[in-house]
PDB file of C-alpha atoms and ligand atoms in Angstrom:
ATOM      1  CA  MET A 167       0.084   0.045  -0.224  1.00  0.00           C
ATOM      2  CA  ILE A 168       2.845   2.440   0.844  1.00  0.00           C
ATOM      3  CA  GLN A 169       5.931   2.311  -0.057  1.00  0.00           C
ATOM      4  CA  ILE A 170       8.572   4.021   0.418  1.00  0.00           C
ATOM      5  CA  ASP A 171      11.620   4.125  -1.661  1.00  0.00           C
ATOM      6  CA  GLY A 172      14.932   6.406  -0.723  1.00  0.00           C
ATOM      7  CA  VAL A 173      13.297   9.294   0.431  1.00  0.00           C
ATOM      8  CA  HIS A 174      15.191  12.301   1.067  1.00  0.00           C
ATOM      9  CA  LYS A 175      13.779  15.930   1.980  1.00  0.00           C
ATOM     10  CA  LEU A 176      15.833  18.853   2.832  1.00  0.00           C
ATOM     11  CA  PHE A 177      14.840  21.839   4.666  1.00  0.00           C
ATOM     12  CA  GLY A 178      17.278  24.320   3.607  1.00  0.00           C
ATOM     13  CA  GLU A 179      20.462  23.084   4.598  1.00  0.00           C
ATOM     14  CA  LEU A 180      18.947  20.927   7.293  1.00  0.00           C
ATOM     15  CA  HIS A 181      19.622  16.704   5.463  1.00  0.00           C
ATOM     16  CA  VAL A 182      17.002  15.531   7.528  1.00  0.00           C
ATOM     17  CA  LEU A 183      15.515  12.405   5.420  1.00  0.00           C
ATOM     18  CA  ARG A 184      18.612  10.509   4.411  1.00  0.00           C
ATOM     19  CA  GLY A 185      17.611   7.586   2.163  1.00  0.00           C
ATOM     20  CA  VAL A 186      14.023   6.404   3.758  1.00  0.00           C
ATOM     21  CA  ASP A 187      13.262   2.583   1.975  1.00  0.00           C
ATOM     22  CA  LEU A 188       9.976   1.279   3.317  1.00  0.00           C
ATOM     23  CA  THR A 189       6.976  -0.716   3.183  1.00  0.00           C
ATOM     24  CA  VAL A 190       3.776  -1.040   3.843  1.00  0.00           C
ATOM     25  CA  PRO A 191       1.481  -3.358   2.924  1.00  0.00           C
ATOM     26  CA  ALA A 192      -2.361  -2.851   2.597  1.00  0.00           C
ATOM     27  CA  GLY A 193      -4.572  -4.029   5.812  1.00  0.00           C
ATOM     28  CA  SER A 194      -1.453  -3.198   7.879  1.00  0.00           C
ATOM     29  CA  VAL A 195      -0.137  -1.637  11.463  1.00  0.00           C
ATOM     30  CA  CYS A 196       3.227  -0.043  11.000  1.00  0.00           C
ATOM     31  CA  VAL A 197       4.813   2.062  14.201  1.00  0.00           C
ATOM     32  CA  VAL A 198       6.864   4.170  13.579  1.00  0.00           C
ATOM     33  CA  LEU A 199       9.599   5.405  17.125  1.00  0.00           C
ATOM     34  CA  GLY A 200      12.595   7.173  17.335  1.00  0.00           C
ATOM     35  CA  PRO A 201      14.052  10.579  19.340  1.00  0.00           C
ATOM     36  CA  SER A 202      12.780  14.377  18.370  1.00  0.00           C
ATOM     37  CA  GLY A 203      14.011  15.322  15.652  1.00  0.00           C
ATOM     38  CA  SER A 204      14.878  11.586  14.087  1.00  0.00           C
ATOM     39  CA  GLY A 205      12.301  12.912  10.558  1.00  0.00           C
ATOM     40  CA  LYS A 206       8.639  10.637  11.514  1.00  0.00           C
ATOM     41  CA  SER A 207       6.318  14.171  10.820  1.00  0.00           C
ATOM     42  CA  THR A 208       8.380  15.335   8.396  1.00  0.00           C
ATOM     43  CA  LEU A 209       7.894  11.238   6.925  1.00  0.00           C
ATOM     44  CA  LEU A 210       4.390  10.968   7.564  1.00  0.00           C
ATOM     45  CA  ARG A 211       4.300  14.728   5.834  1.00  0.00           C
ATOM     46  CA  CYS A 212       6.805  13.835   3.092  1.00  0.00           C
ATOM     47  CA  VAL A 213       3.456  10.592   3.044  1.00  0.00           C
ATOM     48  CA  ASN A 214       0.420  12.652   2.312  1.00  0.00           C
ATOM     49  CA  GLN A 215       2.686  15.089   0.342  1.00  0.00           C
ATOM     50  CA  LEU A 216       2.381  18.466   2.715  1.00  0.00           C
ATOM     51  CA  GLU A 217       5.843  18.072   1.766  1.00  0.00           C
ATOM     52  CA  GLU A 218       8.290  17.343  -2.017  1.00  0.00           C
ATOM     53  CA  ILE A 219      10.593  15.197  -1.531  1.00  0.00           C
ATOM     54  CA  ASP A 220      13.875  16.018  -2.959  1.00  0.00           C
ATOM     55  CA  ALA A 221      15.226  12.276  -3.758  1.00  0.00           C
ATOM     56  CA  GLY A 222      13.576   9.044  -4.180  1.00  0.00           C
ATOM     57  CA  ARG A 223      10.088   7.914  -4.822  1.00  0.00           C
ATOM     58  CA  ILE A 224       6.811   7.464  -2.883  1.00  0.00           C
ATOM     59  CA  ARG A 225       4.240   4.980  -4.213  1.00  0.00           C
ATOM     60  CA  VAL A 226       0.134   4.912  -2.364  1.00  0.00           C
ATOM     61  CA  ASP A 227      -0.880   1.974  -3.975  1.00  0.00           C
ATOM     62  CA  GLY A 228       0.672   1.752  -6.526  1.00  0.00           C
ATOM     63  CA  GLU A 229       0.294   6.081  -7.614  1.00  0.00           C
ATOM     64  CA  LEU A 230       3.255   7.817  -7.553  1.00  0.00           C
ATOM     65  CA  MET A 231       3.060  11.027  -5.565  1.00  0.00           C
ATOM     66  CA  GLY A 232       5.173  13.645  -6.798  1.00  0.00           C
ATOM     67  CA  TYR A 233       9.142  13.934  -6.654  1.00  0.00           C
ATOM     68  CA  ARG A 234      12.586  15.879  -7.566  1.00  0.00           C
ATOM     69  CA  GLU A 235      14.772  14.305 -10.619  1.00  0.00           C
ATOM     70  CA  GLU A 236      18.002  15.115 -11.107  1.00  0.00           C
ATOM     71  CA  THR A 237      18.421  16.496 -14.977  1.00  0.00           C
ATOM     72  CA  ARG A 238      21.135  15.388 -16.761  1.00  0.00           C
ATOM     73  CA  ASP A 239      23.182  18.716 -16.101  1.00  0.00           C
ATOM     74  CA  GLY A 240      22.857  18.376 -12.310  1.00  0.00           C
ATOM     75  CA  ALA A 241      19.828  21.010 -11.876  1.00  0.00           C
ATOM     76  CA  SER A 242      16.418  19.352 -10.627  1.00  0.00           C
ATOM     77  CA  GLU A 243      13.654  19.422 -11.617  1.00  0.00           C
ATOM     78  CA  LEU A 244      10.477  18.870  -9.625  1.00  0.00           C
ATOM     79  CA  HIS A 245       7.943  15.785 -10.609  1.00  0.00           C
ATOM     80  CA  ARG A 246       4.782  18.076  -9.580  1.00  0.00           C
ATOM     81  CA  LEU A 247       1.108  16.379  -9.274  1.00  0.00           C
ATOM     82  CA  HIS A 248      -1.317  18.639 -10.375  1.00  0.00           C
ATOM     83  CA  PRO A 249      -3.084  20.181  -7.919  1.00  0.00           C
ATOM     84  CA  ARG A 250      -5.816  18.583  -8.679  1.00  0.00           C
ATOM     85  CA  LYS A 251      -4.085  14.965  -8.482  1.00  0.00           C
ATOM     86  CA  ILE A 252      -3.071  15.771  -5.238  1.00  0.00           C
ATOM     87  CA  ALA A 253      -6.137  15.918  -3.940  1.00  0.00           C
ATOM     88  CA  GLN A 254      -7.403  13.188  -5.120  1.00  0.00           C
ATOM     89  CA  GLN A 255      -4.274  11.558  -3.437  1.00  0.00           C
ATOM     90  CA  ARG A 256      -4.457  12.952  -0.174  1.00  0.00           C
ATOM     91  CA  ALA A 257      -8.451  12.335   0.059  1.00  0.00           C
ATOM     92  CA  ARG A 258      -7.346   9.023   0.604  1.00  0.00           C
ATOM     93  CA  ILE A 259      -5.300   9.838   3.198  1.00  0.00           C
ATOM     94  CA  GLY A 260      -6.263  10.622   6.582  1.00  0.00           C
ATOM     95  CA  MET A 261      -3.841  11.711   9.161  1.00  0.00           C
ATOM     96  CA  VAL A 262      -4.550  13.064  12.922  1.00  0.00           C
ATOM     97  CA  PHE A 263      -2.124  14.398  14.696  1.00  0.00           C
ATOM     98  CA  GLN A 264      -0.899  15.611  18.182  1.00  0.00           C
ATOM     99  CA  ARG A 265      -3.108  18.833  18.393  1.00  0.00           C
ATOM    100  CA  PHE A 266      -6.589  17.786  17.745  1.00  0.00           C
ATOM    101  CA  ASN A 267      -7.273  20.661  15.857  1.00  0.00           C
ATOM    102  CA  LEU A 268     -11.152  20.830  15.668  1.00  0.00           C
ATOM    103  CA  PHE A 269     -12.821  23.789  14.912  1.00  0.00           C
ATOM    104  CA  PRO A 270     -13.648  24.755  18.320  1.00  0.00           C
ATOM    105  CA  HIS A 271     -17.196  26.678  16.392  1.00  0.00           C
ATOM    106  CA  MET A 272     -18.291  23.223  15.735  1.00  0.00           C
ATOM    107  CA  THR A 273     -19.917  20.517  17.756  1.00  0.00           C
ATOM    108  CA  ALA A 274     -18.877  17.439  17.426  1.00  0.00           C
ATOM    109  CA  LEU A 275     -20.801  16.222  14.905  1.00  0.00           C
ATOM    110  CA  GLU A 276     -20.096  19.430  12.588  1.00  0.00           C
ATOM    111  CA  ASN A 277     -16.698  18.769  12.748  1.00  0.00           C
ATOM    112  CA  VAL A 278     -16.771  15.974  11.402  1.00  0.00           C
ATOM    113  CA  MET A 279     -19.328  15.922   8.995  1.00  0.00           C
ATOM    114  CA  GLU A 280     -18.151  19.036   7.794  1.00  0.00           C
ATOM    115  CA  ALA A 281     -15.722  17.820   5.534  1.00  0.00           C
ATOM    116  CA  PRO A 282     -17.948  14.956   3.427  1.00  0.00           C
ATOM    117  CA  VAL A 283     -19.532  18.190   2.957  1.00  0.00           C
ATOM    118  CA  GLN A 284     -17.655  20.726   1.680  1.00  0.00           C
ATOM    119  CA  VAL A 285     -15.150  18.414  -0.145  1.00  0.00           C
ATOM    120  CA  LYS A 286     -17.044  15.152  -1.249  1.00  0.00           C
ATOM    121  CA  GLY A 287     -19.799  17.519  -1.998  1.00  0.00           C
ATOM    122  CA  ARG A 288     -21.668  14.700  -0.352  1.00  0.00           C
ATOM    123  CA  SER A 289     -26.076  16.236   1.229  1.00  0.00           C
ATOM    124  CA  LYS A 290     -25.894  17.442   4.708  1.00  0.00           C
ATOM    125  CA  ALA A 291     -28.584  14.648   5.478  1.00  0.00           C
ATOM    126  CA  ALA A 292     -26.001  11.673   4.372  1.00  0.00           C
ATOM    127  CA  ALA A 293     -23.235  13.167   5.592  1.00  0.00           C
ATOM    128  CA  ARG A 294     -24.435  13.283   9.024  1.00  0.00           C
ATOM    129  CA  THR A 295     -25.709   9.905   9.226  1.00  0.00           C
ATOM    130  CA  ARG A 296     -22.391   9.441   8.251  1.00  0.00           C
ATOM    131  CA  ALA A 297     -21.052  11.419  11.163  1.00  0.00           C
ATOM    132  CA  LEU A 298     -23.329   9.431  13.654  1.00  0.00           C
ATOM    133  CA  GLU A 299     -22.223   6.191  13.339  1.00  0.00           C
ATOM    134  CA  LEU A 300     -18.745   6.847  13.205  1.00  0.00           C
ATOM    135  CA  LEU A 301     -18.817   9.136  16.674  1.00  0.00           C
ATOM    136  CA  ASP A 302     -20.777   5.554  17.842  1.00  0.00           C
ATOM    137  CA  ARG A 303     -17.610   3.484  16.591  1.00  0.00           C
ATOM    138  CA  VAL A 304     -15.345   5.794  18.731  1.00  0.00           C
ATOM    139  CA  GLY A 305     -17.863   5.765  21.486  1.00  0.00           C
ATOM    140  CA  LEU A 306     -18.900   9.131  21.019  1.00  0.00           C
ATOM    141  CA  ALA A 307     -23.145   8.796  20.769  1.00  0.00           C
ATOM    142  CA  ASP A 308     -23.751  10.666  23.546  1.00  0.00           C
ATOM    143  CA  ARG A 309     -21.115  14.087  22.914  1.00  0.00           C
ATOM    144  CA  ALA A 310     -22.559  14.242  18.856  1.00  0.00           C
ATOM    145  CA  GLY A 311     -24.172  17.853  20.290  1.00  0.00           C
ATOM    146  CA  HIS A 312     -20.840  18.855  22.415  1.00  0.00           C
ATOM    147  CA  TYR A 313     -17.613  21.501  21.707  1.00  0.00           C
ATOM    148  CA  PRO A 314     -14.632  20.661  21.476  1.00  0.00           C
ATOM    149  CA  ALA A 315     -14.202  22.599  24.659  1.00  0.00           C
ATOM    150  CA  GLN A 316     -16.903  20.907  26.334  1.00  0.00           C
ATOM    151  CA  LEU A 317     -14.753  17.456  26.249  1.00  0.00           C
ATOM    152  CA  SER A 318     -12.072  16.098  27.201  1.00  0.00           C
ATOM    153  CA  GLY A 319      -8.677  15.714  25.914  1.00  0.00           C
ATOM    154  CA  GLY A 320      -8.768  11.955  24.053  1.00  0.00           C
ATOM    155  CA  GLN A 321     -12.749  12.773  23.445  1.00  0.00           C
ATOM    156  CA  GLN A 322     -11.621  15.231  20.970  1.00  0.00           C
ATOM    157  CA  GLN A 323      -9.203  13.090  19.346  1.00  0.00           C
ATOM    158  CA  ARG A 324     -11.736  10.315  19.192  1.00  0.00           C
ATOM    159  CA  VAL A 325     -13.632  12.855  17.297  1.00  0.00           C
ATOM    160  CA  ALA A 326     -10.868  13.496  15.340  1.00  0.00           C
ATOM    161  CA  ILE A 327     -10.148  10.037  14.311  1.00  0.00           C
ATOM    162  CA  ALA A 328     -13.714  10.062  13.005  1.00  0.00           C
ATOM    163  CA  ARG A 329     -13.808  13.708  11.532  1.00  0.00           C
ATOM    164  CA  ALA A 330     -10.186  11.564   9.393  1.00  0.00           C
ATOM    165  CA  LEU A 331     -12.732   8.389   9.014  1.00  0.00           C
ATOM    166  CA  ALA A 332     -15.200   9.726   7.540  1.00  0.00           C
ATOM    167  CA  MET A 333     -13.523  11.026   4.225  1.00  0.00           C
ATOM    168  CA  ASP A 334     -13.536   7.160   3.600  1.00  0.00           C
ATOM    169  CA  PRO A 335      -9.848   7.263   3.957  1.00  0.00           C
ATOM    170  CA  ASP A 336      -8.056   4.131   2.632  1.00  0.00           C
ATOM    171  CA  LEU A 337      -4.889   4.502   4.436  1.00  0.00           C
ATOM    172  CA  MET A 338      -4.252   6.025   8.069  1.00  0.00           C
ATOM    173  CA  LEU A 339      -1.521   7.993   9.101  1.00  0.00           C
ATOM    174  CA  PHE A 340      -1.038   9.158  12.934  1.00  0.00           C
ATOM    175  CA  ASP A 341       1.764  11.736  14.701  1.00  0.00           C
ATOM    176  CA  GLU A 342       2.009  11.140  17.993  1.00  0.00           C
ATOM    177  CA  PRO A 343      -1.656  11.085  19.378  1.00  0.00           C
ATOM    178  CA  THR A 344      -1.606  10.276  22.887  1.00  0.00           C
ATOM    179  CA  SER A 345       1.376  12.568  23.401  1.00  0.00           C
ATOM    180  CA  ALA A 346      -0.406  15.702  24.471  1.00  0.00           C
ATOM    181  CA  LEU A 347      -3.298  13.113  26.721  1.00  0.00           C
ATOM    182  CA  ASP A 348      -3.121  13.570  30.467  1.00  0.00           C
ATOM    183  CA  PRO A 349      -2.344   9.875  30.924  1.00  0.00           C
ATOM    184  CA  GLU A 350      -5.424   8.604  31.915  1.00  0.00           C
ATOM    185  CA  LEU A 351      -6.780   9.340  28.388  1.00  0.00           C
ATOM    186  CA  VAL A 352      -4.129   7.807  26.364  1.00  0.00           C
ATOM    187  CA  GLY A 353      -5.766   3.670  26.759  1.00  0.00           C
ATOM    188  CA  GLU A 354      -9.302   5.972  24.736  1.00  0.00           C
ATOM    189  CA  VAL A 355      -7.994   6.795  21.889  1.00  0.00           C
ATOM    190  CA  LEU A 356      -5.277   3.698  22.100  1.00  0.00           C
ATOM    191  CA  GLY A 357      -8.404   0.966  22.195  1.00  0.00           C
ATOM    192  CA  VAL A 358      -9.962   2.963  18.701  1.00  0.00           C
ATOM    193  CA  MET A 359      -7.122   3.089  16.841  1.00  0.00           C
ATOM    194  CA  GLN A 360      -7.135  -0.909  17.770  1.00  0.00           C
ATOM    195  CA  ASP A 361     -10.024  -1.176  17.162  1.00  0.00           C
ATOM    196  CA  LEU A 362     -10.067   0.049  13.776  1.00  0.00           C
ATOM    197  CA  ALA A 363      -6.204  -1.905  12.920  1.00  0.00           C
ATOM    198  CA  ALA A 364      -8.524  -5.012  13.571  1.00  0.00           C
ATOM    199  CA  ASP A 365     -10.563  -3.231  11.184  1.00  0.00           C
ATOM    200  CA  GLY A 366      -7.691  -3.319   8.623  1.00  0.00           C
ATOM    201  CA  MET A 367      -7.047   0.022   7.872  1.00  0.00           C
ATOM    202  CA  THR A 368      -3.866   0.082   7.012  1.00  0.00           C
ATOM    203  CA  MET A 369      -2.241   2.912   9.061  1.00  0.00           C
ATOM    204  CA  MET A 370       1.027   3.730   9.881  1.00  0.00           C
ATOM    205  CA  VAL A 371       1.554   5.232  13.675  1.00  0.00           C
ATOM    206  CA  VAL A 372       4.116   7.354  15.421  1.00  0.00           C
ATOM    207  CA  THR A 373       4.317   6.754  19.020  1.00  0.00           C
ATOM    208  CA  HIS A 374       6.103   6.079  21.929  1.00  0.00           C
ATOM    209  CA  GLU A 375       3.600   3.890  22.941  1.00  0.00           C
ATOM    210  CA  ILE A 376       5.797   0.581  22.811  1.00  0.00           C
ATOM    211  CA  GLY A 377       2.380  -1.588  24.686  1.00  0.00           C
ATOM    212  CA  PHE A 378       0.448  -0.036  21.205  1.00  0.00           C
ATOM    213  CA  ALA A 379       3.144  -0.983  19.178  1.00  0.00           C
ATOM    214  CA  ARG A 380       3.621  -4.841  20.200  1.00  0.00           C
ATOM    215  CA  GLU A 381       0.018  -5.304  20.050  1.00  0.00           C
ATOM    216  CA  VAL A 382      -0.664  -3.533  17.049  1.00  0.00           C
ATOM    217  CA  GLY A 383       1.860  -3.588  14.942  1.00  0.00           C
ATOM    218  CA  ASP A 384       2.634  -5.973  12.528  1.00  0.00           C
ATOM    219  CA  GLN A 385       6.336  -4.213  11.805  1.00  0.00           C
ATOM    220  CA  VAL A 386       7.713  -1.504  14.264  1.00  0.00           C
ATOM    221  CA  VAL A 387      10.365   0.839  12.359  1.00  0.00           C
ATOM    222  CA  PHE A 388      13.379   2.971  14.172  1.00  0.00           C
ATOM    223  CA  MET A 389      14.510   5.657  12.805  1.00  0.00           C
ATOM    224  CA  ASP A 390      17.512   7.744  14.093  1.00  0.00           C
ATOM    225  CA  ASP A 391      18.512  10.668  12.392  1.00  0.00           C
ATOM    226  CA  GLY A 392      17.087  10.124   9.629  1.00  0.00           C
ATOM    227  CA  VAL A 393      17.167   6.703   8.654  1.00  0.00           C
ATOM    228  CA  VAL A 394      15.631   3.589   9.192  1.00  0.00           C
ATOM    229  CA  VAL A 395      18.055   2.598  11.744  1.00  0.00           C
ATOM    230  CA  GLU A 396      15.861  -0.805  12.285  1.00  0.00           C
ATOM    231  CA  GLN A 397      12.864  -2.562  11.503  1.00  0.00           C
ATOM    232  CA  GLY A 398      10.775  -5.906  11.343  1.00  0.00           C
ATOM    233  CA  ARG A 399       8.404  -7.990  13.967  1.00  0.00           C
ATOM    234  CA  PRO A 400       7.593  -6.039  17.367  1.00  0.00           C
ATOM    235  CA  ALA A 401       8.722  -8.879  18.891  1.00  0.00           C
ATOM    236  CA  ASP A 402      11.967  -9.443  16.879  1.00  0.00           C
ATOM    237  CA  VAL A 403      13.019  -5.075  17.159  1.00  0.00           C
ATOM    238  CA  LEU A 404      11.216  -3.794  20.703  1.00  0.00           C
ATOM    239  CA  ASP A 405      13.062  -7.599  22.500  1.00  0.00           C
ATOM    240  CA  ALA A 406      16.223  -8.504  20.821  1.00  0.00           C
ATOM    241  CA  PRO A 407      17.436  -5.187  18.939  1.00  0.00           C
ATOM    242  CA  THR A 408      20.405  -5.728  16.900  1.00  0.00           C
ATOM    243  CA  GLN A 409      21.378  -2.058  16.299  1.00  0.00           C
ATOM    244  CA  GLN A 410      23.281  -0.043  19.001  1.00  0.00           C
ATOM    245  CA  ARG A 411      20.812   3.218  18.056  1.00  0.00           C
ATOM    246  CA  THR A 412      17.842   1.611  18.901  1.00  0.00           C
ATOM    247  CA  ARG A 413      18.430  -0.664  22.147  1.00  0.00           C
ATOM    248  CA  GLU A 414      19.565   2.832  23.712  1.00  0.00           C
ATOM    249  CA  PHE A 415      16.353   4.407  22.735  1.00  0.00           C
ATOM    250  CA  LEU A 416      14.003   1.702  24.066  1.00  0.00           C
ATOM    251  CA  SER A 417      15.944   1.996  27.536  1.00  0.00           C
ATOM    252  CA  LYS A 418      14.755   5.691  27.855  1.00  0.00           C
ATOM    253  CA  VAL A 419      11.150   4.357  26.755  1.00  0.00           C
ATOM    254  CA  LEU A 420      10.847   0.738  28.088  1.00  0.00           C
TER     255      LEU A 420
HETATM  256  P1  ADP B1351      10.557  13.770  14.112  1.00  0.00           P
HETATM  257  O1  ADP B1351       9.012  14.297  13.797  1.00  0.00           O
HETATM  258  O2  ADP B1351      10.901  12.597  14.450  1.00  0.00           O
HETATM  259  O3  ADP B1351      10.239  14.808  16.116  1.00  0.00           O
HETATM  260  P2  ADP B1351      10.407  15.692  12.595  1.00  0.00           P
HETATM  261  O4  ADP B1351      10.564  15.420  11.587  1.00  0.00           O
HETATM  262  O5  ADP B1351       9.528  16.937  13.306  1.00  0.00           O
HETATM  263  O6  ADP B1351      11.468  15.102  13.217  1.00  0.00           O
HETATM  264  O7  ADP B1351      11.978  17.157  12.409  1.00  0.00           O
HETATM  265  C1  ADP B1351      13.149  16.052  11.770  1.00  0.00           C
HETATM  266  C2  ADP B1351      14.029  17.520  11.766  1.00  0.00           C
HETATM  267  O8  ADP B1351      13.178  18.245  10.406  1.00  0.00           O
HETATM  268  C3  ADP B1351      14.127  18.317  12.704  1.00  0.00           C
HETATM  269  O9  ADP B1351      15.562  18.885  13.173  1.00  0.00           O
HETATM  270  C4  ADP B1351      13.155  19.563  13.078  1.00  0.00           C
HETATM  271  O10 ADP B1351      13.738  21.002  13.456  1.00  0.00           O
HETATM  272  C5  ADP B1351      13.264  19.813  10.884  1.00  0.00           C
HETATM  273  N1  ADP B1351      11.526  20.161  11.121  1.00  0.00           N
HETATM  274  C6  ADP B1351      10.928  19.524  11.050  1.00  0.00           C
HETATM  275  N2  ADP B1351      10.131  20.449   9.938  1.00  0.00           N
HETATM  276  C7  ADP B1351      10.493  21.748   9.207  1.00  0.00           C
HETATM  277  C8  ADP B1351      10.365  22.631   8.619  1.00  0.00           C
HETATM  278  N3  ADP B1351       9.017  23.262   7.862  1.00  0.00           N
HETATM  279  N4  ADP B1351      11.593  24.359   8.580  1.00  0.00           N
HETATM  280  C9  ADP B1351      12.654  23.608   8.719  1.00  0.00           C
HETATM  281  N5  ADP B1351      13.817  22.700  10.102  1.00  0.00           N
HETATM  282  C10 ADP B1351      12.367  21.527   9.779  1.00  0.00           C
HETATM  283 MG1   MG B1352       7.141  14.422  15.273  1.00  0.00          MG
END
């Protein structure tokens, strides 16, 4: 489903991704671990084309995302996709961030209905029915009329997940979805993500929740300094890491 080959990303002089290779098969969960600043968020943003990559290729479901290519005279040429194409590809990818980013002046229901109506042109009635189903799925059927300020952080994050699901994505990207939550609220959000995984959603999850990585991940990827240092099955990477950098990181978070 996601194929990342030799991806590089620079911010000016700062070489943030230094040749990342990674494959996430359809219906599987890839958990990305790594210290702060190692390029995890940048990698997710590249998959969602919020950043343009400077070398390499990213394919989602076989479809090539925009890329840059060296020309013969040593200059580089950007193969940008048509904005309409990018919008189409992005619509297939749901993204959930550390901060919930709900619209504060809209109820939970309105937040979930917004994109299907505005972006997909669904009727309000159809969007409402679907939004209520999704709120029920994340355990918030009784909070549909609440505004974000009236919800806990965990509830807000579950609304954010429902909102992403409302676009019927083929793929969900999570960037530290529980890092901003009080510890007692982490479990309810991870539970929703676990259900989603059990339903067969393809997911890429950046998190420091090792328990989630172990139980829900099909593969665990450890990134450091812009490269994939180690990847494999959770039990292998977490219990028997072969790389010193992975061992050091795990000894700090476990
Ligand atoms: P992580 O998510 O693993 O903590 P990030 O992908 O956020 O790492 O960041 C990797 C590096 O790229 C950091 O040094 C960060 O400061 C830098 N960086 C991220 N986004 C930008 C940007 N838009 N402009 C400049 N530097 C950035
Ligand atoms: Mg990050």
